[in-house]
PDB file of C-alpha atoms and ligand atoms in Angstrom:
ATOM      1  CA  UNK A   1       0.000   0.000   0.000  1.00 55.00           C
ATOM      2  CA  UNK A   2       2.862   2.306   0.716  1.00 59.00           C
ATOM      3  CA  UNK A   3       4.528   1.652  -2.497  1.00 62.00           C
ATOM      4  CA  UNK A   4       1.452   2.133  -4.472  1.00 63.00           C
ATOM      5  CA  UNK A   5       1.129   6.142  -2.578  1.00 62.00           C
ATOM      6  CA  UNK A   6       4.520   6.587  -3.173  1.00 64.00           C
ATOM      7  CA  UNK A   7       4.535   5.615  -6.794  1.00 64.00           C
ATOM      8  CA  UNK A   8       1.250   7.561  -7.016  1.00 66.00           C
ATOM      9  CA  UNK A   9       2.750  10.521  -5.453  1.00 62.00           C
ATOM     10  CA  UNK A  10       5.925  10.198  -7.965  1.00 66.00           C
ATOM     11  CA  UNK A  11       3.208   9.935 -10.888  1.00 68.00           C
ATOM     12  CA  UNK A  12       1.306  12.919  -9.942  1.00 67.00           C
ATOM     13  CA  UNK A  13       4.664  15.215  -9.325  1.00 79.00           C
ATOM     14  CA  UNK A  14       6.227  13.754 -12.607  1.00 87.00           C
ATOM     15  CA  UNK A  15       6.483  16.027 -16.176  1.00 93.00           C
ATOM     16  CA  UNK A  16       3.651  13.217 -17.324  1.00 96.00           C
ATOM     17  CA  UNK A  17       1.135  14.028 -14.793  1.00 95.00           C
ATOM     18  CA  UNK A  18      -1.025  15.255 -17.668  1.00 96.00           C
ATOM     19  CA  UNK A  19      -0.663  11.124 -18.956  1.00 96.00           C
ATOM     20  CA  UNK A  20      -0.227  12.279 -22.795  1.00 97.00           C
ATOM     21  CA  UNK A  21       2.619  10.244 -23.141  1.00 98.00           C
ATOM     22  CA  UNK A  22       1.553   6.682 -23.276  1.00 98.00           C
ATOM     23  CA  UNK A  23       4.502   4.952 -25.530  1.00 98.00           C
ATOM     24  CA  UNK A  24       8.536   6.210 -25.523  1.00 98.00           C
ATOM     25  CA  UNK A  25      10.610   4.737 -27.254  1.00 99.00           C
ATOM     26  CA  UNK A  26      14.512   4.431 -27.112  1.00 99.00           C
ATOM     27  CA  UNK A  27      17.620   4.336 -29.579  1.00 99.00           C
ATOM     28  CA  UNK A  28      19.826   3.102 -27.288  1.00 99.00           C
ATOM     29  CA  UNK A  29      22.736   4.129 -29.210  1.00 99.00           C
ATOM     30  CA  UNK A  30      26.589   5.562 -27.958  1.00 99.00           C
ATOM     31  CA  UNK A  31      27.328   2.756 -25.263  1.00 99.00           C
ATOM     32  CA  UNK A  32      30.649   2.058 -27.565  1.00 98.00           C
ATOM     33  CA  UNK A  33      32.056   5.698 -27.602  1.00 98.00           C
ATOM     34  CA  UNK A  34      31.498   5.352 -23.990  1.00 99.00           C
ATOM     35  CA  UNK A  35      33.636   2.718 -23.286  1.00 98.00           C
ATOM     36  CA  UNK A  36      36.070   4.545 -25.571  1.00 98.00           C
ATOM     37  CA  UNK A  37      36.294   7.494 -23.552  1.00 98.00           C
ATOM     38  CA  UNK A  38      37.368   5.768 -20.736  1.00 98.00           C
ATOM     39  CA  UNK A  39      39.987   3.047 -22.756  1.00 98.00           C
ATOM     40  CA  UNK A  40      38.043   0.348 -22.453  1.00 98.00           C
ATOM     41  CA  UNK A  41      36.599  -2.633 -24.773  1.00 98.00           C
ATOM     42  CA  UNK A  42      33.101  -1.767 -26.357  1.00 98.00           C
ATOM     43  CA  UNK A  43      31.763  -4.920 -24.693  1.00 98.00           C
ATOM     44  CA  UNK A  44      32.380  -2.511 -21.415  1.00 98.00           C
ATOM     45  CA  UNK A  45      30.159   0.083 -22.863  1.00 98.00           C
ATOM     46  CA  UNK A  46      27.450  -2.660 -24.020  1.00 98.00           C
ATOM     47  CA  UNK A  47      27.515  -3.642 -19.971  1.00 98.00           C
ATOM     48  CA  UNK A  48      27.003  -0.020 -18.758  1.00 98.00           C
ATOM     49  CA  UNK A  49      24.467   0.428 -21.411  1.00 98.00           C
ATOM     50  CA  UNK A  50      22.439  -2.716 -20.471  1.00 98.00           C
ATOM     51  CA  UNK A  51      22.426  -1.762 -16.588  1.00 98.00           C
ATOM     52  CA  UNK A  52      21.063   1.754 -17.628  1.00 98.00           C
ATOM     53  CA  UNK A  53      18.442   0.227 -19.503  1.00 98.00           C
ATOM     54  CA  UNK A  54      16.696  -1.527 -16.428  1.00 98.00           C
ATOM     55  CA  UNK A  55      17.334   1.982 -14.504  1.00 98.00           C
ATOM     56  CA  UNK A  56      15.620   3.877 -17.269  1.00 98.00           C
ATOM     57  CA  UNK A  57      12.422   1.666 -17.831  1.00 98.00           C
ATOM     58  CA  UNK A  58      11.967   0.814 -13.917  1.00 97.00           C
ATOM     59  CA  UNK A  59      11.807   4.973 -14.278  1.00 97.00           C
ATOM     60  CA  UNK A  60       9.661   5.583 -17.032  1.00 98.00           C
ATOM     61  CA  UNK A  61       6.802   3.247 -15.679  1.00 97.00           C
ATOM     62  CA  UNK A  62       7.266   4.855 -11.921  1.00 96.00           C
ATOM     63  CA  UNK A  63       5.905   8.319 -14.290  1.00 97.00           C
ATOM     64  CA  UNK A  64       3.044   6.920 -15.388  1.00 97.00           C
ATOM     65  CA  UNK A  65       4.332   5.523 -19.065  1.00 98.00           C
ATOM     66  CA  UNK A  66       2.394   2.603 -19.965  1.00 98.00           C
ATOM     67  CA  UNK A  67       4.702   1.709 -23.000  1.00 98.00           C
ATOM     68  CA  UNK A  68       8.480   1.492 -23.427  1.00 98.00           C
ATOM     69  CA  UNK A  69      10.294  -0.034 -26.486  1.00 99.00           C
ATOM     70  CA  UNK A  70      14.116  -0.213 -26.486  1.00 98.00           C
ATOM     71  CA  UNK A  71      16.184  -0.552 -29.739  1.00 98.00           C
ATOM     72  CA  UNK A  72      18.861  -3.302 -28.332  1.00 98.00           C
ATOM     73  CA  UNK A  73      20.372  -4.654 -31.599  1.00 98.00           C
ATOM     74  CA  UNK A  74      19.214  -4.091 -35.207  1.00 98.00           C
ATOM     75  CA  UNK A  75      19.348  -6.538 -38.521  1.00 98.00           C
ATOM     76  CA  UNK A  76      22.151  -4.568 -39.277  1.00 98.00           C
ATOM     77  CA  UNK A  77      23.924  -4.839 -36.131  1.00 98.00           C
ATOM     78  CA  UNK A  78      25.013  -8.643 -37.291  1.00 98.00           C
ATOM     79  CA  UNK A  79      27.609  -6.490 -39.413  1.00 98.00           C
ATOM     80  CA  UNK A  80      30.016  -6.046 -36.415  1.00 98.00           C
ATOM     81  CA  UNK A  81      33.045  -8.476 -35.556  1.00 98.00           C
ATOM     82  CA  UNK A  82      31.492 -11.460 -33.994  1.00 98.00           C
ATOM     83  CA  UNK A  83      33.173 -10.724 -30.672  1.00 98.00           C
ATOM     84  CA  UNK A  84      31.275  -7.494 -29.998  1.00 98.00           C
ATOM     85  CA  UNK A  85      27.690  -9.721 -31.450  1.00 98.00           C
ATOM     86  CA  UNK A  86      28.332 -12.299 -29.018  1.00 98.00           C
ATOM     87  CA  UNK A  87      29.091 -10.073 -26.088  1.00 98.00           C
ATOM     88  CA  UNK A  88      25.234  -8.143 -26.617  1.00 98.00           C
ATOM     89  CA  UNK A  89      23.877 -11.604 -27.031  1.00 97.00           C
ATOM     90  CA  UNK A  90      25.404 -12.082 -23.880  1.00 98.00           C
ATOM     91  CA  UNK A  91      23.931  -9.492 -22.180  1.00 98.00           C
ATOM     92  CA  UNK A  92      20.271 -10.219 -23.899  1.00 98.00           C
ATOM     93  CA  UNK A  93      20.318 -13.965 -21.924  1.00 97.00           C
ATOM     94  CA  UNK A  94      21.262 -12.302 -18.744  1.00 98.00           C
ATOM     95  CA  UNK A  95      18.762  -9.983 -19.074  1.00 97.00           C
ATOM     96  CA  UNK A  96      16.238 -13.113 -19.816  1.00 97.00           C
ATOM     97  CA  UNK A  97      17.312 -14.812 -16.499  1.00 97.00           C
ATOM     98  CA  UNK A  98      17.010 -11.917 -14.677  1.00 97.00           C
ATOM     99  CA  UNK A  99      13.230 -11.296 -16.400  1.00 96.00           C
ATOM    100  CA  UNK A 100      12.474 -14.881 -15.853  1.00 96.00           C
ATOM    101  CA  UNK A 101      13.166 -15.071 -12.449  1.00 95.00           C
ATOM    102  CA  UNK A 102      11.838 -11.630 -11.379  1.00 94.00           C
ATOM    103  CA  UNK A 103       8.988 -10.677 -13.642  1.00 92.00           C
ATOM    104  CA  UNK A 104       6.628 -13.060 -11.826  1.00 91.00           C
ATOM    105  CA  UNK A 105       6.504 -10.169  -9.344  1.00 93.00           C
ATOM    106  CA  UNK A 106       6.602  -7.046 -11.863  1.00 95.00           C
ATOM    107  CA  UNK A 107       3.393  -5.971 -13.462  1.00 95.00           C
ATOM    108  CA  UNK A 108       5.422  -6.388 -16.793  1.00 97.00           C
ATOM    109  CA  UNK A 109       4.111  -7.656 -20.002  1.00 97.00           C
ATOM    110  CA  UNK A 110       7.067  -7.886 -22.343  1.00 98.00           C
ATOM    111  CA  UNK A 111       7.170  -8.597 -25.633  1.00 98.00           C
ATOM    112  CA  UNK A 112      10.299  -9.091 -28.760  1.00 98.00           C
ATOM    113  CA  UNK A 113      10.258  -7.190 -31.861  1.00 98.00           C
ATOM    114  CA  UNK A 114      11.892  -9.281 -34.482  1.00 98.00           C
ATOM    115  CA  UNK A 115      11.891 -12.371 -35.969  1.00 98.00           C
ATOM    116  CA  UNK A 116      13.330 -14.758 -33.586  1.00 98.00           C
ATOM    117  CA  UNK A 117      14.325 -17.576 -36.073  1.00 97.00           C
ATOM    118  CA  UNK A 118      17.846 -16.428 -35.895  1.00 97.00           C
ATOM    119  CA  UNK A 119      18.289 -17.425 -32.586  1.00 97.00           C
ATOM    120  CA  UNK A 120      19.212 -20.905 -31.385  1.00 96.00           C
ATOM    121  CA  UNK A 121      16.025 -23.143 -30.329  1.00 97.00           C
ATOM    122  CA  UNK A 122      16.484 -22.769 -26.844  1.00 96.00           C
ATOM    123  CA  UNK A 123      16.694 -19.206 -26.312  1.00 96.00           C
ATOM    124  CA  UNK A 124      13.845 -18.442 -28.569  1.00 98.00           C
ATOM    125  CA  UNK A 125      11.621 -20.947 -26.510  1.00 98.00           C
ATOM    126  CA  UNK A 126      12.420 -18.909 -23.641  1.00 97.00           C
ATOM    127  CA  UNK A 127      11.621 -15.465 -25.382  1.00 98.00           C
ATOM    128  CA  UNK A 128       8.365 -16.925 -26.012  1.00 98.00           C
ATOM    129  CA  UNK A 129       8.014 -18.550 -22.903  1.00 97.00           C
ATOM    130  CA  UNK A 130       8.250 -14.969 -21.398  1.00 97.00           C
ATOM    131  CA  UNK A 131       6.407 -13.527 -23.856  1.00 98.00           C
ATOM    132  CA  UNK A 132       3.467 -16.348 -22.607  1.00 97.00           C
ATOM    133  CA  UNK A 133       3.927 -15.888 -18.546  1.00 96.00           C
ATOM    134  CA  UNK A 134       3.948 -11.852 -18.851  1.00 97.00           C
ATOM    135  CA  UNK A 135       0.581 -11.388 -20.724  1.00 97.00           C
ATOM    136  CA  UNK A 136      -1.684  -9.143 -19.822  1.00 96.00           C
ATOM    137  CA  UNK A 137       0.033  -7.440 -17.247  1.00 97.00           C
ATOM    138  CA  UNK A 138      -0.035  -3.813 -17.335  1.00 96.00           C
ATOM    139  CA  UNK A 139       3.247  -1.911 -18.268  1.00 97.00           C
ATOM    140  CA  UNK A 140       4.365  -2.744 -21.750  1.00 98.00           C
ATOM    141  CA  UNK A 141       8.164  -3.709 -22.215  1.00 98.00           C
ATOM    142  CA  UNK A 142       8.687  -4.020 -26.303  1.00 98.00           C
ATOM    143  CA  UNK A 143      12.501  -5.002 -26.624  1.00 98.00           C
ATOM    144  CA  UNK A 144      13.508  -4.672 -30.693  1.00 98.00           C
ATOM    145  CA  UNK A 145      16.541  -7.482 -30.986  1.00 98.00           C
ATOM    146  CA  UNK A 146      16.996  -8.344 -34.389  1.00 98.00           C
ATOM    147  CA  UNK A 147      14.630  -6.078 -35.681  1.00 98.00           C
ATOM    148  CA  UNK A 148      14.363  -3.518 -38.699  1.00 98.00           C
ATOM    149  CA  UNK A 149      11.708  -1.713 -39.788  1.00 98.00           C
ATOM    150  CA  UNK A 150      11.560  -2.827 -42.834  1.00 98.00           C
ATOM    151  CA  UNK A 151      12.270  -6.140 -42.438  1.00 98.00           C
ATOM    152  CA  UNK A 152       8.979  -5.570 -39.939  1.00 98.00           C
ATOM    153  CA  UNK A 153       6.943  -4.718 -42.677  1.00 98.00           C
ATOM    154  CA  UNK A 154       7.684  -7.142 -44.963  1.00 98.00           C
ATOM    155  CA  UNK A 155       7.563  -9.932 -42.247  1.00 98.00           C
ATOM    156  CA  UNK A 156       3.165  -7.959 -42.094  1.00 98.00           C
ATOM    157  CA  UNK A 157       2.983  -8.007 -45.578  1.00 98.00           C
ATOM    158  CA  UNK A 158       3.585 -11.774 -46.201  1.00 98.00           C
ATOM    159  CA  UNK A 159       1.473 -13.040 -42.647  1.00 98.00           C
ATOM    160  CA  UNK A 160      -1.152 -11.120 -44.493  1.00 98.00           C
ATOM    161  CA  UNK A 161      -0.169 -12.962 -47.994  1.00 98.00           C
ATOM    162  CA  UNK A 162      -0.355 -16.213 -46.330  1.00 98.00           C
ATOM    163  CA  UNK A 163      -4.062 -15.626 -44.516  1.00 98.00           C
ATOM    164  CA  UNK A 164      -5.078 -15.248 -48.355  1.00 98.00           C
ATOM    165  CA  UNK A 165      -5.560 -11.330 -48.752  1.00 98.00           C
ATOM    166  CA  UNK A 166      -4.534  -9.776 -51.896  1.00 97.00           C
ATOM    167  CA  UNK A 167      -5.228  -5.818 -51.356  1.00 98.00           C
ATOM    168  CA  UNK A 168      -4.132  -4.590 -47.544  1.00 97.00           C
ATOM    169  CA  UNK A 169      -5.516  -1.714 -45.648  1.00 98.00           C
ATOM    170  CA  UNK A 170      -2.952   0.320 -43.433  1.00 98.00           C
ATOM    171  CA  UNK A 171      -4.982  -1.542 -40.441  1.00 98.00           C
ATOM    172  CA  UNK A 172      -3.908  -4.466 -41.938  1.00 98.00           C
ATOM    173  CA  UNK A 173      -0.569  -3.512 -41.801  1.00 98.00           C
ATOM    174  CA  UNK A 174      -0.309  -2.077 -38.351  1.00 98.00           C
ATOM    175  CA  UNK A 175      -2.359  -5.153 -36.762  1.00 98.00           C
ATOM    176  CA  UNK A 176       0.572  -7.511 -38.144  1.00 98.00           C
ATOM    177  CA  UNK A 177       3.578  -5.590 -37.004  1.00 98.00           C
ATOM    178  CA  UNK A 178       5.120  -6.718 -34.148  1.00 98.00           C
ATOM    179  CA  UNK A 179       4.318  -3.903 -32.044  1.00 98.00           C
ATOM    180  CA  UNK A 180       0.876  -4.303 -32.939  1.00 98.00           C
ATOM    181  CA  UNK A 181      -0.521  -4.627 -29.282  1.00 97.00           C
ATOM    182  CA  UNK A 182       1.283  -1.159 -28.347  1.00 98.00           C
ATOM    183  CA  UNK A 183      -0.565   2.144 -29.303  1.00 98.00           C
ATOM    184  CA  UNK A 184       2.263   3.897 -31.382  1.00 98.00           C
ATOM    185  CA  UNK A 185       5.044   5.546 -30.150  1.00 98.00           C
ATOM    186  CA  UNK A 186       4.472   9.307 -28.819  1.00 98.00           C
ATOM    187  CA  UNK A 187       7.986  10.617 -28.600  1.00 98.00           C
ATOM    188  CA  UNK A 188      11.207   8.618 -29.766  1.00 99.00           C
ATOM    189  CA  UNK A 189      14.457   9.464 -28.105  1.00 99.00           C
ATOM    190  CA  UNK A 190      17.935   8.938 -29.792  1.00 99.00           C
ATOM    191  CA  UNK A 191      21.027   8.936 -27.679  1.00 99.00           C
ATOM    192  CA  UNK A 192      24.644   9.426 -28.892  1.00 98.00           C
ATOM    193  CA  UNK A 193      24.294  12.192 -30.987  1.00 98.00           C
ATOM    194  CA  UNK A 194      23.524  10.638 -34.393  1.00 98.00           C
ATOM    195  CA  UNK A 195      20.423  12.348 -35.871  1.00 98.00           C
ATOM    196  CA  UNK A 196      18.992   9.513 -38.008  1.00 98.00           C
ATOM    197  CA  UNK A 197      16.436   6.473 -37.401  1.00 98.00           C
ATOM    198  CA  UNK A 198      18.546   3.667 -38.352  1.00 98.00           C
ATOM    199  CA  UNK A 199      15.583   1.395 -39.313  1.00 98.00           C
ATOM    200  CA  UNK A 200      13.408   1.887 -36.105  1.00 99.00           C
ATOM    201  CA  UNK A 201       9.568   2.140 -35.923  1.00 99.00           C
ATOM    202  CA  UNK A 202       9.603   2.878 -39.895  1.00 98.00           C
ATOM    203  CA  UNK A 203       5.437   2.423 -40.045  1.00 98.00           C
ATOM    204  CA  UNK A 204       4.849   3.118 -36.621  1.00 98.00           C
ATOM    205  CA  UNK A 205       6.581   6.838 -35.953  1.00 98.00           C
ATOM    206  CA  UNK A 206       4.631   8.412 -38.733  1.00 98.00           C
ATOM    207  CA  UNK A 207       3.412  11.107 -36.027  1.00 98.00           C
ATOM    208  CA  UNK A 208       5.768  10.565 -33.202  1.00 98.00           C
ATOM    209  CA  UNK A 209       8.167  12.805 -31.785  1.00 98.00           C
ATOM    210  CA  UNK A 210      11.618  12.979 -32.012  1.00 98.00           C
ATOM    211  CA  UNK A 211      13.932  14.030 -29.626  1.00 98.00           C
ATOM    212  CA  UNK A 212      17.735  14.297 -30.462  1.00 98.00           C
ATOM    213  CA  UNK A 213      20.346  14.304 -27.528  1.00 98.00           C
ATOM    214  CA  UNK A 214      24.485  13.896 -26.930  1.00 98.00           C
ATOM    215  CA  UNK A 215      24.013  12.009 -24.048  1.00 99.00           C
ATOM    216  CA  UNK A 216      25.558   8.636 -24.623  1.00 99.00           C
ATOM    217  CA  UNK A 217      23.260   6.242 -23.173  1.00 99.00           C
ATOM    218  CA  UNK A 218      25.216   4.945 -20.656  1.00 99.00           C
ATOM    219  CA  UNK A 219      24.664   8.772 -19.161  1.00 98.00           C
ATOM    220  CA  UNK A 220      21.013   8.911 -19.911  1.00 98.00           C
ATOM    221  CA  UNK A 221      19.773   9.390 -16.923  1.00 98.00           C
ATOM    222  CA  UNK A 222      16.807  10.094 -14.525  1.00 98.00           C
ATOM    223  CA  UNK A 223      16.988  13.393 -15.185  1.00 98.00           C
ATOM    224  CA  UNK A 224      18.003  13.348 -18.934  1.00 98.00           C
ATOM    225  CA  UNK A 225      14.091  11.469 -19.275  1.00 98.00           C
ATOM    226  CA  UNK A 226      12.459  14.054 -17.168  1.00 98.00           C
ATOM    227  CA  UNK A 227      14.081  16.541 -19.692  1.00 98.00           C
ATOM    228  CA  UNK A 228      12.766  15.080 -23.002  1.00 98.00           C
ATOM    229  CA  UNK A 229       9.243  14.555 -21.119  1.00 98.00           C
ATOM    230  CA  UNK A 230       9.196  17.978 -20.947  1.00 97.00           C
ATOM    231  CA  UNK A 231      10.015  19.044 -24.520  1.00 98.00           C
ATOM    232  CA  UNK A 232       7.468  16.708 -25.500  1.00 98.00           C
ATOM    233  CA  UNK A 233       4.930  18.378 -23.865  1.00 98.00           C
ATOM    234  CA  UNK A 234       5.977  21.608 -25.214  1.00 98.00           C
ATOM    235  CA  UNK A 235       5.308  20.374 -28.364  1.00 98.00           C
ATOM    236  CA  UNK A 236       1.892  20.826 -30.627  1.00 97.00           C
ATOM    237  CA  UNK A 237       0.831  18.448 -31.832  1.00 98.00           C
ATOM    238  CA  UNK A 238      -1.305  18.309 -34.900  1.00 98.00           C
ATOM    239  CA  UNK A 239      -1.662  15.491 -36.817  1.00 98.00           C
ATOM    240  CA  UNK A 240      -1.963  17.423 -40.248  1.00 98.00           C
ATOM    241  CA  UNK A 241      -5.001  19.365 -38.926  1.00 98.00           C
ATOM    242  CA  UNK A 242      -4.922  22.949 -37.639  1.00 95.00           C
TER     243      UNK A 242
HETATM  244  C1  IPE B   1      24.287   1.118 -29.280  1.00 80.73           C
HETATM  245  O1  IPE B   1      25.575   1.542 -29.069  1.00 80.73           O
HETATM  246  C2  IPE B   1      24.089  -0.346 -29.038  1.00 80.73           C
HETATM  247  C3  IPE B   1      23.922  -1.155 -30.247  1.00 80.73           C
HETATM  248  C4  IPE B   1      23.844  -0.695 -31.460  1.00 80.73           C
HETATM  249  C5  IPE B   1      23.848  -2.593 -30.067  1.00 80.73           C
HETATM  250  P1  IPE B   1      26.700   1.427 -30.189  1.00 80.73           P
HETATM  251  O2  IPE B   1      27.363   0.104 -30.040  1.00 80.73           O
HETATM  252  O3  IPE B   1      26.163   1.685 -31.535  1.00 80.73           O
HETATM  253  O4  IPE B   1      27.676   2.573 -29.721  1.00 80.73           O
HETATM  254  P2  IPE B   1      28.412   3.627 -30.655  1.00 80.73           P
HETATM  255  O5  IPE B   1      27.361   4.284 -31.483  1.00 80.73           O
HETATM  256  O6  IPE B   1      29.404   2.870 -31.474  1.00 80.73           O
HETATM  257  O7  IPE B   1      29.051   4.557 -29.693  1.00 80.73           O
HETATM  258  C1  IPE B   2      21.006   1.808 -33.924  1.00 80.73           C
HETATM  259  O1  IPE B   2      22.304   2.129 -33.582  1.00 80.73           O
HETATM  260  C2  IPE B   2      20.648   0.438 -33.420  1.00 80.73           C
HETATM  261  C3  IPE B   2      20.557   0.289 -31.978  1.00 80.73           C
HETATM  262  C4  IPE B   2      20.687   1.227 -31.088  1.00 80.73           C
HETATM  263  C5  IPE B   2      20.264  -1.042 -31.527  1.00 80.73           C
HETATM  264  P1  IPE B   2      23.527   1.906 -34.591  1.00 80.73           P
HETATM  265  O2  IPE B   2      24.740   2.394 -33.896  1.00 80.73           O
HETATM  266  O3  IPE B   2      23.535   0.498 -35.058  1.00 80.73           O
HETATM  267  O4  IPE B   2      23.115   2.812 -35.813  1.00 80.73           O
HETATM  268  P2  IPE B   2      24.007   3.518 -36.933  1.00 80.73           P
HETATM  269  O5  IPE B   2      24.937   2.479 -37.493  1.00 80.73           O
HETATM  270  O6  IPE B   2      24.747   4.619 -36.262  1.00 80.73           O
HETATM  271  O7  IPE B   2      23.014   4.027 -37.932  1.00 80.73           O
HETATM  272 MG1   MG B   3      25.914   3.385 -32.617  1.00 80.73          MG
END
């Protein structure tokens, strides 16, 4: 009962009070420079960065945001050495272990953007097993590991090929993506100073937000969320009306 006052109390004093923002999303992007700055392997960086991820989305639901996805690894990603692939795989079965032994007590419903057939057998069972034990709770965790965008929309395109349609509406289309049981993204943040989209949410940011910063993620902190929760609601938004 005391947790739920304090959390409601954190809700209430938070920059989403208001409750606009229902889905952020996060390119997770800069946790190599980091480990550069300090001398160290990338694989450091990838560790600092996956910490700061559980930080970040334990804070974004404590403000009242029902939906966070996280960009961990791309289809394009597989370009790197295989050391540095391996060490993010890595840290993605941690994280599962972690999620599988605590989620029973989070109010967590998590789900994987991307195909998982790359991934060995047993590890995918166990995405989906997750993916099974963590429905219908209330926050929404999308994590996007070997996902594109466009490889997301083809992937739609062909489940609705193969239930027999030949013309598609756009509902089609956004009711076979895989973030089809999120509303779409509000605001999207990019770390690391890069201003592009690298393949993320292609279909699904066609009104959403964006919101540019330096911060490595690593550094992306309480405060840095707080920040881009505020520019968003400084922001009009019109939807191509007036
Ligand atoms: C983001 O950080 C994490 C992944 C893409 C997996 P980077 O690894 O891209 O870090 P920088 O951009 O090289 O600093
Ligand atoms: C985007 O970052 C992908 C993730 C954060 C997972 P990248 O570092 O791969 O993107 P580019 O290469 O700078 O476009
Ligand atoms: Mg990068």
């Amino acid at each position: 009962m005391r947790r739920f006052f304090h959390l409601k109390r954190r809700v209430e004093a938070s920059p989403n009070a208001e409750g606009r923002l229902k889905h952020i999303a996060f390119i997770m992007d800069g946790n190599g420079r980091w480990a550069k700055k300090r001398g160290m392997p990338r694989s450091y960086g990838h560790a600092a960065g996956a910490s700061n991820f559980r930080k970040i989305i334990e804070y974004c639901g404590s403000i009242g945001i029902g939906a966070v996805t996280v960009y961990a690894f791309s289809t394009e990603n597989w370009k790197r050495p295989r050391e540095e692939v391996d060490a993010i795989l890595k840290l993605f079965t941690d994280y599962l272990s972690e999620a599988e032994k605590s989620f029973s007590e989070k109010d967590i419903c998590v789900r994987f953007l991307g195909s998982k057939a790359v991934f060995p057998a047993p590890l995918r069972e166990r995405m989906e097993a997750l993916e099974r034990a963590s429905t219908g709770k209330r926050q929404r965790l999308n994590i996007a590991v070997n996902y594109g965008g466009r490889d997301d929309i083809v992937h739609a395109v062909n489940a609705l090929i193969s239930e027999g349609k030949t013309t598609v509406t756009e509902e089609d289309i956004t009711s076979h993506l895989y973030t089809s049981e999120s509303p779409p993204p509000d605001l999207i943040v990019r770390t690391g100073a890069e201003r592009r989209i690298s393949n993320f949410l292609l279909w699904e940011m066609a009104y959403a937000e964006l919101y540019f910063t330096e911060v490595l993620w690593p550094d992306f902190d309480e405060r840095q969320v707080d920040l881009c929760v505020k520019d968003f609601y400084e922001r009009k938004r019109r939807f191509g009306g007036l």
